[in-house]
Coordinates of C-alpha atoms in Angstrom, one line a residue:
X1 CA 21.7 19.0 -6.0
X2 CA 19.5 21.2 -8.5
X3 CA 16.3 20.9 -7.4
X4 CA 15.3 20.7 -10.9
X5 CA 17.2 18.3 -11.9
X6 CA 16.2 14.4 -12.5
X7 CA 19.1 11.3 -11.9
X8 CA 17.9 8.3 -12.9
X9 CA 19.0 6.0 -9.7
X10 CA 17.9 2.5 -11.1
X11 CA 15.8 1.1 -14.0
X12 CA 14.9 -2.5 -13.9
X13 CA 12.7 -4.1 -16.6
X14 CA 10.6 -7.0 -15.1
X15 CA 7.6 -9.1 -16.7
X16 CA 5.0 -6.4 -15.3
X17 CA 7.2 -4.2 -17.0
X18 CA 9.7 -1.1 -16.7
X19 CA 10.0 0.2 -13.3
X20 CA 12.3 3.4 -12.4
X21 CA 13.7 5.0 -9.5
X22 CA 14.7 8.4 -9.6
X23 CA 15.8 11.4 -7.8
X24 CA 14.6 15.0 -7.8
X25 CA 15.9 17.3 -5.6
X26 CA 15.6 15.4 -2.1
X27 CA 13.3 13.4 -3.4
X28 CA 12.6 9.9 -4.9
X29 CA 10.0 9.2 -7.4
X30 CA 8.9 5.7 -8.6
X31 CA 7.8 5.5 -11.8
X32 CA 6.4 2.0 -13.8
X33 CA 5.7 1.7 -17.3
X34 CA 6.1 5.7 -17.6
X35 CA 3.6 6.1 -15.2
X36 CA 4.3 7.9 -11.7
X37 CA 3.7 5.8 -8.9
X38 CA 4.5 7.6 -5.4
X39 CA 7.6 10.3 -4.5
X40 CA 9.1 11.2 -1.4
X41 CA 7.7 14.3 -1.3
X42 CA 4.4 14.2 1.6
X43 CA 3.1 10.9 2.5
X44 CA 0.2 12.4 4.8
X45 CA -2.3 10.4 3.9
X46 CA -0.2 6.7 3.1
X47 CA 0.4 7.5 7.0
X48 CA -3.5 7.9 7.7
X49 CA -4.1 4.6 6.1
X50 CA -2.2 2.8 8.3
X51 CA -3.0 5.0 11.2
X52 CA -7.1 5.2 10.8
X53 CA -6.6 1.5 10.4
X54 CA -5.0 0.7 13.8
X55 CA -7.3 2.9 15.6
X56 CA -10.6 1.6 14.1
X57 CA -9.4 -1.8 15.2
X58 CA -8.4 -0.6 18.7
X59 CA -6.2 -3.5 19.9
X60 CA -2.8 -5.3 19.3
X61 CA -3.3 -6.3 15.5
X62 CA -1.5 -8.2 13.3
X63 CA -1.3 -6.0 10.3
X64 CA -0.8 -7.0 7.0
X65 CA 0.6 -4.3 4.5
X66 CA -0.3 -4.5 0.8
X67 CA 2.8 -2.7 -1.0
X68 CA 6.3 -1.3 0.0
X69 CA 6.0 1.6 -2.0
X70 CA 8.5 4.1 -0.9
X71 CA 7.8 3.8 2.7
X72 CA 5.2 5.9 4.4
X73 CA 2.9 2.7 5.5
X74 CA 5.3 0.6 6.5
X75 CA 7.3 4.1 8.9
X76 CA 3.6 4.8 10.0
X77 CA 3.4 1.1 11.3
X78 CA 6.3 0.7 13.3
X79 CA 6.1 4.2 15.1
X80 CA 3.2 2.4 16.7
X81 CA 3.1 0.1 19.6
X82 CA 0.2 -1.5 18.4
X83 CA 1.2 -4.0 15.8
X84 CA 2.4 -7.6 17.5
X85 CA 3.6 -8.6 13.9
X86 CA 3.9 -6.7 10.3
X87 CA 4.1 -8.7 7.4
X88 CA 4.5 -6.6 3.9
X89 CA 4.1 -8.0 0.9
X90 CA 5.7 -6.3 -2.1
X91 CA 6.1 -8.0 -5.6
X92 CA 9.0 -6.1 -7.3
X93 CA 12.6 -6.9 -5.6
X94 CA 14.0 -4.1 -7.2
X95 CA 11.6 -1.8 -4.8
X96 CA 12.6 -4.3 -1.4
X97 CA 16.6 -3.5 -2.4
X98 CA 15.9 0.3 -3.4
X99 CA 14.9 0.5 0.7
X100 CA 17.9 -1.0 1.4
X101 CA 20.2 0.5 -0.6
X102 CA 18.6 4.2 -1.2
X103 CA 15.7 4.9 0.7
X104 CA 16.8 5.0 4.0
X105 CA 13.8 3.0 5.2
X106 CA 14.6 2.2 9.2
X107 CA 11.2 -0.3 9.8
X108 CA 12.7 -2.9 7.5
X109 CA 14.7 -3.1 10.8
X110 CA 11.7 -3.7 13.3
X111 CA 11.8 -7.4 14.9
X112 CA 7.7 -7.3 13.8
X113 CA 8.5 -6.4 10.3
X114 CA 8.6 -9.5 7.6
X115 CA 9.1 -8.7 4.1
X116 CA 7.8 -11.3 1.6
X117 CA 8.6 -10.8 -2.3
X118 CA 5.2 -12.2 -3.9
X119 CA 1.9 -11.1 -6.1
X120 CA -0.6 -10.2 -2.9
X121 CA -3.7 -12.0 -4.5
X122 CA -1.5 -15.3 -5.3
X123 CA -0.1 -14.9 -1.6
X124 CA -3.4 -15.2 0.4
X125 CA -4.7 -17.7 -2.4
X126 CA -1.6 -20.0 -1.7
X127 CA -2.1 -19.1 2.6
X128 CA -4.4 -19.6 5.1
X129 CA -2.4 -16.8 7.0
X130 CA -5.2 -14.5 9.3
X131 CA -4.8 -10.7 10.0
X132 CA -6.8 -8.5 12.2
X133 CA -5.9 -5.1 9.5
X134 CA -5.1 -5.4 6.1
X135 CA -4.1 -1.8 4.6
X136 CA -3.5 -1.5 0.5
X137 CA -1.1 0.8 -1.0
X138 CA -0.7 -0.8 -4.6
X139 CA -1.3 1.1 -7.6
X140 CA -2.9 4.5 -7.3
X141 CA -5.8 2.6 -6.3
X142 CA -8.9 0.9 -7.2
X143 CA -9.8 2.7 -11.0
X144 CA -5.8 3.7 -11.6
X145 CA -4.0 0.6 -11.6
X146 CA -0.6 0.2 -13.4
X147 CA -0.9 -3.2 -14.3
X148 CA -4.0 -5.4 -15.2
X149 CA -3.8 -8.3 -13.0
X150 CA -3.9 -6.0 -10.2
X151 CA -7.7 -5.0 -11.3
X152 CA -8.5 -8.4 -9.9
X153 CA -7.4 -7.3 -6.3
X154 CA -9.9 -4.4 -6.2
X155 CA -13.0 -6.7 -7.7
X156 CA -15.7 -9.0 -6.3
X157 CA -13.0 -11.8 -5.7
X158 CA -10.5 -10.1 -4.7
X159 CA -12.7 -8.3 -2.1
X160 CA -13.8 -11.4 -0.8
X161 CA -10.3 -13.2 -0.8
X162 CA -9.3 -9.9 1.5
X163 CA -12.4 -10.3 3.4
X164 CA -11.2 -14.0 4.3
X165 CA -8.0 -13.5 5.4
X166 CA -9.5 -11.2 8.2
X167 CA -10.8 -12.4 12.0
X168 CA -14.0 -11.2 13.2
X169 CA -13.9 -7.3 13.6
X170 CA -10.6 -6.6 10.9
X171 CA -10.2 -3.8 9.3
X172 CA -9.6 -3.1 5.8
X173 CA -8.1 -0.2 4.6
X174 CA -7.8 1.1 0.9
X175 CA -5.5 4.2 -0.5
X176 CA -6.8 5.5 -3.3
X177 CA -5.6 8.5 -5.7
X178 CA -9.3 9.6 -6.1
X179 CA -12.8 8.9 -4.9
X180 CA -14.6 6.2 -6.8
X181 CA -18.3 5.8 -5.9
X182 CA -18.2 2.2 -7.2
X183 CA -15.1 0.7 -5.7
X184 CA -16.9 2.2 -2.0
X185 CA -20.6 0.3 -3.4
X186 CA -18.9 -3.1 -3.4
X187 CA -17.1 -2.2 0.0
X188 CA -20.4 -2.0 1.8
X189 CA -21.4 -5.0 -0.6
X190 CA -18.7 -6.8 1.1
X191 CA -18.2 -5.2 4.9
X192 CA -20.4 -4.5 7.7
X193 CA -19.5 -0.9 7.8
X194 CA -17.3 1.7 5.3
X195 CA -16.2 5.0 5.6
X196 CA -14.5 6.9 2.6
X197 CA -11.8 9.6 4.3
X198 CA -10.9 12.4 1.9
X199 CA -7.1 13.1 2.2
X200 CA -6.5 16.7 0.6
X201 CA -3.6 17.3 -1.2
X202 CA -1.4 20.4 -2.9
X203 CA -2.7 19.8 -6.8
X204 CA -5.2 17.9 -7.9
X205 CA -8.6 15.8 -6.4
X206 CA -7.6 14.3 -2.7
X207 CA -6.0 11.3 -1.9
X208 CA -9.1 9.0 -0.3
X209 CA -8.6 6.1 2.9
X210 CA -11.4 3.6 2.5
X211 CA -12.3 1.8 5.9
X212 CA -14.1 -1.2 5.7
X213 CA -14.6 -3.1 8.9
X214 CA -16.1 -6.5 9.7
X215 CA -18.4 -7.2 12.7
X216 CA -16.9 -8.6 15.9
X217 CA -17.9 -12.1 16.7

């Protein structure tokens, strides 16, 4: 295929909006509303945010994954031994069946991996579910979000709602397209202890990992 040139591979109109799925060369791009989401291209530091996470909490976790996205988390996750159970939660079907049917994604195959189609706010509103690491990947993170009900997840309320659904000594972890001195003040509001990991990248400001970690019982 031209490297150069752009099939459009799916387009699906949904009440959040228009969402896209395209192909470039030997890559896949996600775009919503005419806004670009995430490619196939690198991945580097979706990896490290599932990675850093794991290792900060330094034992079998179960690990809770905000967003499917194209994949990188959700690989990242079940290359390791340490998850005993994955649950992902992705709101857009159309991005669960583009794994299936496009992606190539392998982990939707791991015995730990659970897929659940839902809003991730309304999900751990509606559950009582408990996760030793949450990582999110929604969005291009806490100042770029697509939609306006995901704002929400990345305010007071929805810091605390993540903060609840994690046992003594959890982990949160935050991808974020650029550093954002504010979103890292209410962190620390919120968490015992944060650290802000600057992700370089080709073009552009780096990619940022947020770690926010609660104190052990």
């Amino acid at each position: 295929m031209d490297p150069l040139e752009t099939l459009v591979i799916d387009r699906t109109v949904t009440e959040r909006g228009e969402i896209v799925l395209r192909r470039r060369g030997d890559d896949f791009e996600i775009i919503s509303n005419g806004v670009f989401l995430m490619d196939t291209r690198n991945g580097e530091s979706e990896r490290l945010l599932v990675r850093a996470a794991l290792d900060a909490f330094g034992a079998p976790a179960d690990l809770l994954i905000g967003g499917l996205g194209v994949g990188f988390s959700l690989d990242e996750a079940v290359l390791s031994a340490s998850p005993k159970s994955i649950s992902v939660i992705e709101i857009e079907p159309a991005v669960i069946a583009w794994h299936r049917d496009h992606l190539g994604a392998g982990g939707l195959a791991d015995p730990r991996v659970r897929v659940v189609r839902a809003d991730l706010l309304a999900h751990l509103a509606e559950r009582t579910d408990e996760y030793d690491v949450v990582c999110l990947d929604i969005d291009n993170g806490p100042e770029w979000t697509v939609t306006d009900g995901n704002l929400a997840l990345y305010g007071d309320r929805g810091l605390a709602l993540l903060r609840s659904r994690l046992r003594p000594g959890g982990v949160l972890a935050v991808w974020s397209a650029a550093e954002s001195a504010e979103f890292a003040a209410r962190l620390a509001a919120v968490f015992h202890r944060v650290t802000t990991i600057p992700v370089p990248v080709p073009r552009g400001v780096p990619d940022v990992v947020y770690l926010a970690a609660l104190e052990a019982r």
